Amino acid sequence: MWKYIKYLNVFVFCKFLKLLGNIMVLLVLGIVGFTWYAVVPGYYGPLMLVGPAGRALGSTLLVLVFSILAIMLTWCYLTAVLIDPGQVPPGWHPFPDDAVAARELELMQYADYYIDRRDPRRPRFCKRCKAWKPERSHHCSVSGHCVLKMDHYCIWVVNCVGLLNYKAFLQFLAYTFVASVMAIACLIKPMLSFFQGTVASGSAVAFIAVVINSAFAVSLAGFLVMHANMLAANCTTIEMYEKERIHPWPYNKGFKRNFEEVFGKSKLRWLLPYYTAEERRQLLDSCLNARLLQSYQSSSNLNTLGGDAV
Ligand SMILES: [Zn+2]
């Protein structure tokens, strides 16, 4: 039995996910391009130039709105793919100084310490990175490092979703859902001509685009509801399991503050996939400061403080 188990190397699976992810980027961009082609040059673009003025104006507005949606979702997608989700800075530790950090690391190996593993604010150490990691961060086996406020590794964005790209990821989901629903609504009429035997120009393309976008809209609706609930509770996908056991959830600051923690306070930037330098600094500070850890230490009757491996 064991001689077979040793061949089940999860890291091979991680490499496979990375390879699959590169194909996914092309697939996503291909679907976006195909759907835009079905809606704009395939059907509504020509209607802008012929027929009654009202229809031409309506088609122009539709083309404009759909093109803006396509640009926004592509921008959000590429941001989620390309930016660093938030690596733990080298040498970071939660202790007052380096000497204490070194001593705690040594104690961790020998001391018979008690650590409340249910508390997400406990001091934590990553065996793979051989480094301390802040609360809410986790080691990502695919990217090979610890990620701040890690949510999950996403093969669609070929990147770990964490502190700095979660906003872009959610915006990508939202824009894609709206664009998918709009594409379905816009292409119903040309698609029906495909079944009525009056094969109009672009009807086969419209049919394929409606099928693909229907699948995306249904799955994205479920995904959006799930992430909206987690955003409202200030909880990541990984933490969903921890949250069930911990009451009250220590990071829940109320819906408004939880929302602003991810999306910022500027209403304009709620729609745009980037942070200002100041917003980025505040986000990193919120993850890297040790205030919660200090409260954990003061509230625990620990004679010896150890760490939680991975
Ligand atoms: Zn790590």
XYZ file of C-alpha atoms and ligand atoms in Angstrom:
311
model
C 0.000 0.000 0.000
C 2.607 2.570 1.142
C 4.846 1.888 -1.842
C 1.986 3.129 -4.053
C 1.107 6.104 -1.850
C 4.608 7.553 -2.185
C 3.956 8.028 -5.890
C 0.975 10.270 -5.115
C 2.994 13.470 -5.062
C 0.632 16.431 -4.636
C 3.277 18.786 -6.052
C 2.991 17.076 -9.428
C -0.699 17.924 -9.261
C 0.213 21.545 -8.448
C 2.456 21.743 -11.538
C -0.412 20.354 -13.575
C -2.692 23.089 -12.194
C -0.145 25.718 -13.228
C 0.041 24.328 -16.765
C -3.739 24.092 -16.960
C -3.956 27.691 -15.761
C -1.928 28.976 -18.714
C -4.417 27.345 -21.053
C -7.240 28.871 -18.996
C -5.984 32.417 -19.619
C -6.174 31.831 -23.370
C -9.589 30.203 -22.939
C -10.997 33.121 -20.918
C -9.646 35.746 -23.332
C -10.918 33.650 -26.254
C -14.447 33.438 -24.776
C -14.480 37.187 -24.061
C -13.347 37.927 -27.636
C -15.827 35.458 -29.143
C -18.783 36.850 -27.156
C -17.846 40.430 -28.025
C -17.641 39.393 -31.683
C -21.111 37.759 -31.499
C -22.704 40.856 -29.934
C -20.898 43.705 -31.716
C -19.634 42.879 -35.246
C -21.898 39.794 -35.422
C -25.238 41.492 -34.834
C -25.570 44.991 -33.320
C -22.669 46.655 -35.156
C -24.367 46.413 -38.594
C -27.689 47.595 -37.057
C -25.988 50.868 -36.065
C -25.627 51.745 -39.730
C -28.961 50.750 -41.245
C -32.676 51.000 -40.465
C -34.650 53.480 -38.363
C -32.822 56.102 -36.317
C -34.261 54.748 -33.031
C -32.938 51.246 -33.650
C -29.567 52.599 -34.766
C -29.310 54.689 -31.572
C -30.336 51.739 -29.397
C -27.780 49.493 -31.106
C -25.062 52.133 -30.672
C -25.784 52.410 -26.930
C -25.810 48.649 -26.553
C -22.503 48.282 -28.407
C -20.978 51.009 -26.248
C -22.140 49.531 -22.917
C -21.169 45.976 -23.864
C -17.739 47.075 -25.121
C -17.088 48.968 -21.848
C -18.094 45.845 -19.881
C -15.749 43.708 -22.014
C -12.873 46.152 -21.411
C -13.546 46.319 -17.646
C -13.753 42.565 -17.151
C -10.567 42.064 -19.190
C -8.781 44.751 -17.128
C -9.931 43.147 -13.845
C -9.007 39.697 -15.112
C -5.485 40.672 -16.178
C -4.989 42.505 -12.864
C -5.993 39.377 -10.916
C -3.680 37.286 -13.111
C -0.617 39.516 -13.141
C -0.292 41.234 -9.758
C 1.333 39.799 -6.657
C -1.498 38.616 -4.359
C 0.616 39.642 -1.337
C 3.684 37.663 -0.387
C 4.824 37.690 3.215
C 7.864 40.018 3.338
C 11.151 38.132 3.957
C 12.177 38.197 7.621
C 8.713 39.141 8.912
C 7.809 37.895 12.390
C 5.101 38.778 14.913
C 7.438 39.308 17.884
C 8.810 42.542 19.401
C 12.323 41.957 18.032
C 14.479 39.468 16.126
C 15.985 37.951 19.289
C 12.535 37.057 20.659
C 11.565 35.617 17.273
C 14.680 33.412 17.258
C 14.049 32.274 20.849
C 10.415 31.425 20.105
C 11.504 29.430 17.090
C 13.902 27.435 19.232
C 11.308 26.896 21.970
C 8.899 25.648 19.382
C 11.142 22.667 18.785
C 11.630 21.623 22.393
C 9.007 23.089 24.667
C 5.879 21.321 25.714
C 3.728 24.281 24.830
C 0.030 24.681 24.545
C -1.355 26.479 21.547
C -5.005 27.009 20.859
C -5.210 25.860 17.262
C -8.779 27.091 16.994
C -7.649 30.688 17.385
C -6.800 32.183 13.972
C -4.696 34.850 15.728
C -2.185 32.317 17.067
C 1.498 32.737 16.131
C 2.131 30.674 13.050
C 5.203 29.264 11.345
C 5.479 27.899 7.792
C 7.644 24.783 7.576
C 7.953 25.043 3.819
C 9.086 28.702 3.750
C 10.891 28.188 7.103
C 9.500 31.532 8.213
C 6.903 33.063 10.475
C 3.699 34.004 8.773
C 1.016 36.485 9.829
C -2.463 35.450 10.841
C -4.790 34.816 7.883
C -1.870 33.920 5.578
C -1.383 30.439 4.178
C 1.211 28.601 2.164
C 0.234 28.273 -1.490
C 1.658 24.992 -2.814
C 1.244 26.032 -6.440
C 3.025 29.391 -6.247
C 5.399 28.081 -3.548
C 5.177 30.847 -0.954
C 2.993 32.157 1.828
C 0.259 34.556 0.733
C -1.336 37.225 2.924
C -5.065 36.738 3.551
C -5.027 33.860 1.088
C -8.405 32.976 -0.337
C -7.637 30.156 -2.782
C -5.489 29.265 -5.767
C -7.570 29.911 -8.857
C -6.796 28.064 -12.093
C -8.890 30.605 -14.015
C -6.551 33.434 -13.046
C -3.390 31.246 -12.827
C -2.625 32.953 -9.570
C -3.269 32.711 -5.905
C -6.113 35.012 -4.841
C -5.066 36.933 -1.756
C -4.929 40.313 -0.041
C -3.915 42.460 -3.031
C -5.864 40.879 -5.891
C -9.080 39.778 -4.162
C -10.773 43.041 -5.139
C -9.842 42.591 -8.830
C -10.976 38.960 -8.649
C -14.417 39.913 -7.265
C -14.762 42.694 -9.836
C -13.892 40.215 -12.574
C -16.657 37.887 -11.334
C -19.198 40.715 -11.144
C -18.396 42.278 -14.534
C -18.355 38.847 -16.195
C -21.738 37.963 -14.696
C -23.314 41.223 -15.906
C -21.694 40.869 -19.361
C -22.874 37.236 -19.658
C -26.481 38.119 -18.764
C -26.380 41.069 -21.171
C -24.944 38.907 -23.968
C -27.700 36.305 -23.460
C -30.418 38.992 -23.545
C -28.903 40.633 -26.635
C -28.426 37.408 -28.584
C -31.757 35.670 -27.877
C -33.354 37.122 -31.034
C -30.590 36.170 -33.508
C -30.282 32.796 -31.761
C -33.987 32.013 -32.298
C -33.563 32.486 -36.046
C -31.079 29.610 -35.863
C -33.946 27.290 -34.771
C -36.551 28.804 -37.066
C -34.600 27.761 -40.120
C -34.199 31.340 -41.289
C -30.455 31.247 -40.780
C -29.622 34.907 -40.447
C -26.088 36.219 -40.475
C -24.389 35.395 -37.177
C -27.207 33.180 -35.827
C -24.942 30.127 -35.336
C -22.368 32.323 -33.584
C -25.164 33.796 -31.434
C -26.373 30.294 -30.524
C -22.902 29.167 -29.380
C -22.341 32.431 -27.480
C -25.690 32.083 -25.644
C -24.900 28.490 -24.622
C -21.424 29.405 -23.308
C -22.615 32.537 -21.511
C -25.596 30.742 -19.953
C -23.198 28.251 -18.378
C -20.990 31.103 -17.126
C -23.930 33.141 -15.800
C -25.344 30.231 -13.776
C -22.015 29.208 -12.239
C -20.953 32.814 -11.603
C -24.251 33.587 -9.868
C -23.534 30.876 -7.294
C -19.917 31.945 -6.930
C -20.902 35.602 -6.488
C -23.441 34.803 -3.768
C -20.825 32.721 -1.943
C -18.195 35.485 -2.109
C -20.738 38.189 -1.188
C -21.503 36.246 2.011
C -17.798 35.865 2.779
C -17.126 39.552 2.031
C -19.982 40.543 4.370
C -18.468 38.418 7.155
C -14.794 39.320 6.397
C -13.909 35.701 5.842
C -11.850 33.947 3.169
C -12.664 30.656 1.441
C -10.031 28.881 3.563
C -11.382 30.446 6.765
C -14.951 29.323 6.099
C -14.163 26.076 7.889
C -12.531 27.852 10.837
C -15.379 30.321 11.088
C -17.882 27.580 11.882
C -16.055 26.859 15.151
C -15.200 30.407 16.235
C -17.826 32.743 17.667
C -17.701 35.660 17.314
C -15.500 35.754 14.203
C -12.672 38.131 15.240
C -12.303 39.873 11.861
C -15.953 40.769 11.370
C -16.183 44.563 11.728
C -19.679 44.966 10.271
C -20.684 44.930 6.612
C -19.602 48.506 5.729
C -16.094 48.216 7.175
C -15.645 44.685 5.838
C -16.607 45.900 2.370
C -14.323 48.944 2.585
C -11.442 46.776 3.760
C -11.466 45.068 0.348
C -12.859 47.751 -1.958
C -11.568 50.914 -0.257
C -13.578 54.031 0.608
C -13.582 55.700 -2.817
C -16.821 54.879 -4.642
C -15.097 55.368 -8.009
C -12.453 52.774 -7.161
C -15.138 50.290 -6.134
C -15.446 49.857 -9.895
C -11.749 49.981 -10.795
C -9.270 47.137 -10.134
C -6.467 49.024 -8.428
C -5.416 50.451 -5.079
C -3.692 53.761 -4.483
C -0.272 53.585 -2.801
C -1.890 54.662 0.489
C -4.656 52.038 0.266
C -2.058 49.381 -0.501
C 0.041 50.469 2.497
C -2.993 50.333 4.812
C -3.924 46.871 3.543
C -0.422 45.530 4.154
C -0.287 47.194 7.591
C -3.571 45.582 8.575
C -2.123 42.144 7.807
C 1.389 42.607 9.096
C 0.873 44.459 12.375
C 0.948 42.412 15.540
C -1.899 43.938 17.492
C -4.142 40.885 17.325
C -1.268 38.649 18.234
C -0.541 40.778 21.294
C -4.170 40.496 22.354
C -3.938 36.742 21.857
C -0.833 36.594 24.033
C -2.367 38.693 26.786
C -5.586 36.690 26.789
C -3.857 33.320 26.933
C -2.293 31.754 29.959
C 0.786 30.718 28.076
C 3.996 30.222 29.918
C 5.665 29.280 26.728
C 4.652 30.519 23.362
C 5.113 28.232 20.430
C 4.101 28.223 16.818
C 1.717 26.504 14.545
C 3.431 24.639 11.785
C 1.838 25.370 8.396
Zn 5.021 29.227 3.279
